[in-house]
Amino acid sequence: MSDLPPPDYRPDPYPRRAPAREPIVNAPTVIVAIIAALVLVHGLRSLLSGSTAVEAMLTFAFIPARLTLFFDPAQAQAIVEAAVAGGGEQMALTRYVLSTGSAPWAALTYGLLHASWMHLAFNALWLLAFGTPVARRFGTVRFLVLFVLSSVAGALLYWLMRPDDVLPMVGASGAISGVMAAASRFVFSGGGALFGRGGRGFDAPAQPLIALLENRQALAFIVAWFVINLLAGFASGIMGAEGAIAWEAHIGGFLAGLVLFLPLDPVSRRRGGQH
């Protein structure tokens, strides 16, 4: 029996390749690295105990009163008076703040800390979902600039709203809120893609802020975001200070993300668009 191919045989000019394996985590490296860093920091902090754990939390958490003292040390008396009305825990924290002095760098480091594994998991999921399209569009450096500045903006608005507060604030929610705002600038426009693969849709034209508010999907997202954060903050305030949600930091980060999007967006710069 002949091994020759039949006369009408034609070799396939485009041989099929075996499908490439999809990565387990289809996210930009910068997103994975940030989540890994947050997990590492929380894991190391969870190994601490007693006064060491408390000291680590207070050292790197953002405490508004410390920033107030940095700008105006004469406000110490006002901070003490506010603590007297708050009770024993606030008095203890006030003594700590007055003894350690200001720590402006905490406006950066607070975003690395989380109150619990659940808190960290919640933030990591939001970062994975909304950070992926923004990171693919911005690239690593621009994304990190957005992430850091949104975190600082969250701390600053929290400070403006609570200048004499001695309760520590932690969490990456301010930074992630900024990322969510940046995503809203393009994922609802024509051709946008929030959960696309391979970068498809991540270079969609950005919408001007006015047009963003005229886009029903974008407007619904922004309104829902603000309502949920305000309600969550109000509900957590009723439950007590330990379970309070820093909604002010969320809003500060979100507003920063809306404003910072254009100067950081490489797609808008390439197209020369005005947004």
mmCIF file of C-alpha atoms in Angstrom:
data_model
loop_
_atom_site.group_PDB
_atom_site.id
_atom_site.type_symbol
_atom_site.label_atom_id
_atom_site.label_comp_id
_atom_site.label_asym_id
_atom_site.label_seq_id
_atom_site.Cartn_x
_atom_site.Cartn_y
_atom_site.Cartn_z
ATOM 1 C CA MET A 1 0.000 0.000 0.000
ATOM 2 C CA SER A 2 1.446 3.392 -1.068
ATOM 3 C CA ASP A 3 2.346 6.041 1.541
ATOM 4 C CA LEU A 4 2.045 8.837 -1.039
ATOM 5 C CA PRO A 5 -0.724 11.429 -0.475
ATOM 6 C CA PRO A 6 -3.680 11.405 -2.852
ATOM 7 C CA PRO A 7 -3.360 13.545 -6.029
ATOM 8 C CA ASP A 8 -5.685 16.253 -4.705
ATOM 9 C CA TYR A 9 -3.785 16.636 -1.420
ATOM 10 C CA ARG A 10 -2.730 20.168 -0.567
ATOM 11 C CA PRO A 11 -0.709 20.929 2.589
ATOM 12 C CA ASP A 12 -2.373 23.398 4.948
ATOM 13 C CA PRO A 13 -0.504 26.721 4.527
ATOM 14 C CA TYR A 14 -1.710 27.814 7.987
ATOM 15 C CA PRO A 15 -1.151 24.849 10.263
ATOM 16 C CA ARG A 16 -3.035 25.106 13.519
ATOM 17 C CA ARG A 17 -1.043 25.507 16.679
ATOM 18 C CA ALA A 18 -1.981 24.088 19.991
ATOM 19 C CA PRO A 19 -3.929 26.716 21.953
ATOM 20 C CA ALA A 20 -1.772 28.654 24.362
ATOM 21 C CA ARG A 21 -2.473 28.121 27.993
ATOM 22 C CA GLU A 22 -4.277 30.972 29.702
ATOM 23 C CA PRO A 23 -2.451 32.269 32.769
ATOM 24 C CA ILE A 24 -4.084 31.571 36.109
ATOM 25 C CA VAL A 25 -4.154 35.294 36.885
ATOM 26 C CA ASN A 26 -4.816 37.317 33.731
ATOM 27 C CA ALA A 27 -3.793 40.658 35.214
ATOM 28 C CA PRO A 28 -0.956 43.104 34.596
ATOM 29 C CA THR A 29 2.211 42.519 36.563
ATOM 30 C CA VAL A 30 1.840 45.776 38.484
ATOM 31 C CA ILE A 31 -1.581 44.691 39.800
ATOM 32 C CA VAL A 32 -0.270 41.318 40.916
ATOM 33 C CA ALA A 33 2.766 42.976 42.511
ATOM 34 C CA ILE A 34 0.655 45.453 44.496
ATOM 35 C CA ILE A 35 -1.646 42.724 45.778
ATOM 36 C CA ALA A 36 1.354 40.560 46.685
ATOM 37 C CA ALA A 37 2.932 43.470 48.564
ATOM 38 C CA LEU A 38 -0.279 44.126 50.500
ATOM 39 C CA VAL A 39 -0.575 40.439 51.404
ATOM 40 C CA LEU A 40 3.080 40.337 52.486
ATOM 41 C CA VAL A 41 2.739 43.423 54.698
ATOM 42 C CA HIS A 42 -0.434 42.151 56.338
ATOM 43 C CA GLY A 43 1.060 38.707 56.785
ATOM 44 C CA LEU A 44 4.141 40.100 58.499
ATOM 45 C CA ARG A 45 2.035 42.360 60.701
ATOM 46 C CA SER A 46 -0.183 39.448 61.716
ATOM 47 C CA LEU A 47 2.893 37.705 63.107
ATOM 48 C CA LEU A 48 3.339 40.519 65.603
ATOM 49 C CA SER A 49 1.548 40.459 68.913
ATOM 50 C CA GLY A 50 0.734 42.649 71.877
ATOM 51 C CA SER A 51 2.219 46.110 72.116
ATOM 52 C CA THR A 52 4.496 45.471 69.120
ATOM 53 C CA ALA A 53 1.494 44.958 66.838
ATOM 54 C CA VAL A 54 -0.199 48.090 68.177
ATOM 55 C CA GLU A 55 2.972 50.130 67.777
ATOM 56 C CA ALA A 56 3.407 48.990 64.185
ATOM 57 C CA MET A 57 -0.190 49.910 63.365
ATOM 58 C CA LEU A 58 0.002 53.355 64.957
ATOM 59 C CA THR A 59 3.403 54.125 63.437
ATOM 60 C CA PHE A 60 2.337 53.620 59.834
ATOM 61 C CA ALA A 61 -1.406 54.355 59.997
ATOM 62 C CA PHE A 62 -2.714 57.785 59.053
ATOM 63 C CA ILE A 63 -3.830 59.816 62.080
ATOM 64 C CA PRO A 64 -5.261 63.217 61.054
ATOM 65 C CA ALA A 65 -4.220 64.981 64.258
ATOM 66 C CA ARG A 66 -0.564 64.200 63.548
ATOM 67 C CA LEU A 67 -0.744 66.013 60.218
ATOM 68 C CA THR A 68 -2.466 68.928 61.946
ATOM 69 C CA LEU A 69 0.432 69.136 64.393
ATOM 70 C CA PHE A 70 2.883 69.027 61.487
ATOM 71 C CA PHE A 71 1.398 72.207 60.023
ATOM 72 C CA ASP A 72 0.444 73.910 63.289
ATOM 73 C CA PRO A 73 1.861 72.597 66.587
ATOM 74 C CA ALA A 74 -0.257 75.179 68.423
ATOM 75 C CA GLN A 75 -3.326 73.029 67.701
ATOM 76 C CA ALA A 76 -2.266 70.554 70.403
ATOM 77 C CA GLN A 77 -4.684 72.083 72.900
ATOM 78 C CA ALA A 78 -7.613 71.771 70.492
ATOM 79 C CA ILE A 79 -6.725 68.120 69.878
ATOM 80 C CA VAL A 80 -6.669 67.424 73.622
ATOM 81 C CA GLU A 81 -10.037 69.112 74.087
ATOM 82 C CA ALA A 82 -11.547 67.028 71.295
ATOM 83 C CA ALA A 83 -10.141 63.858 72.873
ATOM 84 C CA VAL A 84 -11.635 64.693 76.286
ATOM 85 C CA ALA A 85 -15.086 64.578 74.731
ATOM 86 C CA GLY A 86 -14.288 61.253 73.091
ATOM 87 C CA GLY A 87 -13.417 59.241 76.173
ATOM 88 C CA GLY A 88 -10.576 57.073 77.459
ATOM 89 C CA GLU A 89 -9.459 55.455 74.193
ATOM 90 C CA GLN A 90 -9.139 58.788 72.441
ATOM 91 C CA MET A 91 -7.231 60.233 75.385
ATOM 92 C CA ALA A 92 -4.749 57.347 75.201
ATOM 93 C CA LEU A 93 -4.323 57.891 71.468
ATOM 94 C CA THR A 94 -3.934 61.622 72.022
ATOM 95 C CA ARG A 95 -1.107 61.035 74.472
ATOM 96 C CA TYR A 96 0.543 58.785 71.884
ATOM 97 C CA VAL A 97 0.170 61.415 69.153
ATOM 98 C CA LEU A 98 1.550 64.195 71.327
ATOM 99 C CA SER A 99 4.491 62.071 72.419
ATOM 100 C CA THR A 100 5.477 60.853 68.949
ATOM 101 C CA GLY A 101 4.852 64.047 67.023
ATOM 102 C CA SER A 102 3.811 64.508 63.415
ATOM 103 C CA ALA A 103 4.245 61.846 60.738
ATOM 104 C CA PRO A 104 3.411 63.299 57.296
ATOM 105 C CA TRP A 105 4.801 60.210 55.552
ATOM 106 C CA ALA A 106 1.877 58.231 57.003
ATOM 107 C CA ALA A 107 -0.246 59.723 54.208
ATOM 108 C CA LEU A 108 1.589 57.177 52.044
ATOM 109 C CA THR A 109 2.147 54.210 54.351
ATOM 110 C CA TYR A 110 -1.421 53.876 55.624
ATOM 111 C CA GLY A 111 -2.422 52.384 52.283
ATOM 112 C CA LEU A 112 -0.157 49.388 52.897
ATOM 113 C CA LEU A 113 -1.994 48.359 56.071
ATOM 114 C CA HIS A 114 -5.333 46.627 56.482
ATOM 115 C CA ALA A 115 -7.509 45.971 59.487
ATOM 116 C CA SER A 116 -8.141 42.298 58.648
ATOM 117 C CA TRP A 117 -7.734 39.638 55.984
ATOM 118 C CA MET A 118 -11.340 40.287 54.924
ATOM 119 C CA HIS A 119 -10.565 43.983 54.494
ATOM 120 C CA LEU A 120 -7.530 43.098 52.384
ATOM 121 C CA ALA A 121 -9.417 40.525 50.280
ATOM 122 C CA PHE A 122 -12.193 43.004 49.512
ATOM 123 C CA ASN A 123 -9.717 45.656 48.369
ATOM 124 C CA ALA A 124 -7.704 43.136 46.343
ATOM 125 C CA LEU A 125 -10.812 42.057 44.402
ATOM 126 C CA TRP A 126 -11.735 45.643 43.538
ATOM 127 C CA LEU A 127 -8.161 46.377 42.502
ATOM 128 C CA LEU A 128 -8.040 43.292 40.309
ATOM 129 C CA ALA A 129 -11.316 44.175 38.592
ATOM 130 C CA PHE A 130 -10.860 47.898 38.012
ATOM 131 C CA GLY A 131 -7.085 48.143 38.121
ATOM 132 C CA THR A 132 -6.585 45.724 35.234
ATOM 133 C CA PRO A 133 -8.029 47.927 32.444
ATOM 134 C CA VAL A 134 -6.359 51.062 33.820
ATOM 135 C CA ALA A 135 -2.959 49.377 34.193
ATOM 136 C CA ARG A 136 -3.124 47.987 30.648
ATOM 137 C CA ARG A 137 -3.888 51.469 29.360
ATOM 138 C CA PHE A 138 -1.463 53.449 31.538
ATOM 139 C CA GLY A 139 1.475 51.106 31.891
ATOM 140 C CA THR A 140 3.321 50.429 35.134
ATOM 141 C CA VAL A 141 4.812 53.829 35.935
ATOM 142 C CA ARG A 142 1.711 55.909 35.212
ATOM 143 C CA PHE A 143 -0.473 53.444 37.073
ATOM 144 C CA LEU A 144 1.733 53.625 40.160
ATOM 145 C CA VAL A 145 1.653 57.436 40.039
ATOM 146 C CA LEU A 146 -2.148 57.352 39.897
ATOM 147 C CA PHE A 147 -2.309 54.791 42.703
ATOM 148 C CA VAL A 148 -0.004 56.740 45.029
ATOM 149 C CA LEU A 149 -1.491 60.180 44.376
ATOM 150 C CA SER A 150 -5.037 58.886 44.834
ATOM 151 C CA SER A 151 -4.019 57.358 48.149
ATOM 152 C CA VAL A 152 -2.506 60.667 49.296
ATOM 153 C CA ALA A 153 -5.591 62.571 48.111
ATOM 154 C CA GLY A 154 -7.769 60.228 50.143
ATOM 155 C CA ALA A 155 -5.713 60.903 53.260
ATOM 156 C CA LEU A 156 -5.803 64.662 52.700
ATOM 157 C CA LEU A 157 -9.587 64.845 52.343
ATOM 158 C CA TYR A 158 -9.955 62.637 55.418
ATOM 159 C CA TRP A 159 -7.678 65.063 57.272
ATOM 160 C CA LEU A 160 -9.618 68.124 56.093
ATOM 161 C CA MET A 161 -12.848 66.562 57.334
ATOM 162 C CA ARG A 162 -11.376 65.377 60.667
ATOM 163 C CA PRO A 163 -8.360 67.571 61.507
ATOM 164 C CA ASP A 164 -8.376 66.793 65.255
ATOM 165 C CA ASP A 165 -9.173 63.068 64.983
ATOM 166 C CA VAL A 166 -6.687 60.739 66.691
ATOM 167 C CA LEU A 167 -8.196 57.471 65.437
ATOM 168 C CA PRO A 168 -5.911 55.674 62.948
ATOM 169 C CA MET A 169 -6.994 55.042 59.363
ATOM 170 C CA VAL A 170 -5.646 52.172 57.245
ATOM 171 C CA GLY A 171 -6.401 50.567 53.907
ATOM 172 C CA ALA A 172 -5.796 50.944 50.174
ATOM 173 C CA SER A 173 -9.396 51.960 49.498
ATOM 174 C CA GLY A 174 -8.484 55.579 48.709
ATOM 175 C CA ALA A 175 -6.018 54.492 46.043
ATOM 176 C CA ILE A 176 -8.413 51.912 44.616
ATOM 177 C CA SER A 177 -11.199 54.487 44.515
ATOM 178 C CA GLY A 178 -8.937 56.632 42.341
ATOM 179 C CA VAL A 179 -8.359 53.676 40.036
ATOM 180 C CA MET A 180 -12.107 53.081 39.788
ATOM 181 C CA ALA A 181 -12.659 56.729 38.854
ATOM 182 C CA ALA A 182 -9.950 56.520 36.185
ATOM 183 C CA ALA A 183 -11.576 53.400 34.751
ATOM 184 C CA SER A 184 -14.931 55.190 34.521
ATOM 185 C CA ARG A 185 -13.363 57.726 32.139
ATOM 186 C CA PHE A 186 -13.116 55.186 29.319
ATOM 187 C CA VAL A 187 -14.741 51.823 30.068
ATOM 188 C CA PHE A 188 -18.244 53.146 29.360
ATOM 189 C CA SER A 189 -17.354 54.791 26.046
ATOM 190 C CA GLY A 190 -17.835 53.095 22.692
ATOM 191 C CA GLY A 191 -15.519 50.133 22.359
ATOM 192 C CA GLY A 192 -14.516 50.231 25.997
ATOM 193 C CA ALA A 193 -13.917 46.975 27.817
ATOM 194 C CA LEU A 194 -13.667 46.509 31.537
ATOM 195 C CA PHE A 195 -12.856 42.826 31.662
ATOM 196 C CA GLY A 196 -11.461 42.322 28.153
ATOM 197 C CA ARG A 197 -8.462 40.135 27.351
ATOM 198 C CA GLY A 198 -5.301 40.918 25.487
ATOM 199 C CA GLY A 199 -5.748 44.653 25.832
ATOM 200 C CA ARG A 200 -8.799 44.872 23.490
ATOM 201 C CA GLY A 201 -10.816 47.958 24.324
ATOM 202 C CA PHE A 202 -8.334 49.398 26.799
ATOM 203 C CA ASP A 203 -7.375 52.125 24.328
ATOM 204 C CA ALA A 204 -10.961 53.329 23.899
ATOM 205 C CA PRO A 205 -11.315 57.112 23.628
ATOM 206 C CA ALA A 206 -11.588 58.824 26.981
ATOM 207 C CA GLN A 207 -14.740 60.780 27.676
ATOM 208 C CA PRO A 208 -14.650 64.434 28.738
ATOM 209 C CA LEU A 209 -15.999 64.938 32.247
ATOM 210 C CA ILE A 210 -19.138 66.633 30.937
ATOM 211 C CA ALA A 211 -19.793 63.837 28.447
ATOM 212 C CA LEU A 212 -19.133 61.331 31.206
ATOM 213 C CA LEU A 213 -22.040 62.760 33.173
ATOM 214 C CA GLU A 214 -24.229 62.523 30.062
ATOM 215 C CA ASN A 215 -23.408 58.846 29.630
ATOM 216 C CA ARG A 216 -26.152 56.943 31.435
ATOM 217 C CA GLN A 217 -23.995 53.959 32.310
ATOM 218 C CA ALA A 218 -21.142 56.112 33.589
ATOM 219 C CA LEU A 219 -23.483 58.409 35.517
ATOM 220 C CA ALA A 220 -25.274 55.441 37.096
ATOM 221 C CA PHE A 221 -21.930 53.962 38.143
ATOM 222 C CA ILE A 222 -20.687 57.230 39.684
ATOM 223 C CA VAL A 223 -23.961 57.959 41.493
ATOM 224 C CA ALA A 224 -24.183 54.383 42.802
ATOM 225 C CA TRP A 225 -20.562 54.557 43.953
ATOM 226 C CA PHE A 226 -21.132 57.734 45.946
ATOM 227 C CA VAL A 227 -24.422 56.532 47.434
ATOM 228 C CA ILE A 228 -22.962 53.185 48.516
ATOM 229 C CA ASN A 229 -19.933 54.841 50.114
ATOM 230 C CA LEU A 230 -21.982 57.457 51.942
ATOM 231 C CA LEU A 231 -24.467 54.869 53.210
ATOM 232 C CA ALA A 232 -21.656 52.525 54.259
ATOM 233 C CA GLY A 233 -19.930 55.335 56.095
ATOM 234 C CA PHE A 234 -23.147 56.350 57.855
ATOM 235 C CA ALA A 235 -23.955 52.767 58.839
ATOM 236 C CA SER A 236 -20.430 52.095 60.097
ATOM 237 C CA GLY A 237 -20.538 55.292 62.138
ATOM 238 C CA ILE A 238 -23.636 54.015 63.907
ATOM 239 C CA MET A 239 -21.872 50.732 64.708
ATOM 240 C CA GLY A 240 -19.000 52.553 66.378
ATOM 241 C CA ALA A 241 -15.519 53.838 65.689
ATOM 242 C CA GLU A 242 -13.871 50.411 65.461
ATOM 243 C CA GLY A 243 -16.008 49.428 62.481
ATOM 244 C CA ALA A 244 -16.073 52.880 60.870
ATOM 245 C CA ILE A 245 -15.459 53.167 57.130
ATOM 246 C CA ALA A 246 -13.351 56.132 56.034
ATOM 247 C CA TRP A 247 -15.743 57.263 53.313
ATOM 248 C CA GLU A 248 -13.979 60.635 53.162
ATOM 249 C CA ALA A 249 -10.786 58.915 51.997
ATOM 250 C CA HIS A 250 -12.740 56.980 49.380
ATOM 251 C CA ILE A 251 -14.232 60.174 47.969
ATOM 252 C CA GLY A 252 -10.882 61.972 48.040
ATOM 253 C CA GLY A 253 -9.266 59.166 46.075
ATOM 254 C CA PHE A 254 -12.152 58.977 43.608
ATOM 255 C CA LEU A 255 -12.079 62.713 42.869
ATOM 256 C CA ALA A 256 -8.313 62.527 42.393
ATOM 257 C CA GLY A 257 -8.719 59.695 39.904
ATOM 258 C CA LEU A 258 -11.206 61.712 37.855
ATOM 259 C CA VAL A 259 -8.906 64.741 37.745
ATOM 260 C CA LEU A 260 -5.594 62.930 37.292
ATOM 261 C CA PHE A 261 -6.792 60.722 34.458
ATOM 262 C CA LEU A 262 -6.148 63.169 31.626
ATOM 263 C CA PRO A 263 -2.585 64.266 32.530
ATOM 264 C CA LEU A 264 -1.591 60.631 33.003
ATOM 265 C CA ASP A 265 -3.484 59.046 30.097
ATOM 266 C CA PRO A 266 -1.057 58.106 27.283
ATOM 267 C CA VAL A 267 -3.885 57.339 24.827
ATOM 268 C CA SER A 268 -5.312 60.860 25.020
ATOM 269 C CA ARG A 269 -1.826 62.317 24.557
ATOM 270 C CA ARG A 270 -1.207 60.236 21.426
ATOM 271 C CA ARG A 271 -4.510 61.305 19.932
ATOM 272 C CA GLY A 272 -4.058 64.910 20.941
ATOM 273 C CA GLY A 273 -7.584 64.994 22.323
ATOM 274 C CA GLN A 274 -8.862 67.555 24.773
ATOM 275 C CA HIS A 275 -10.820 65.966 27.624
#
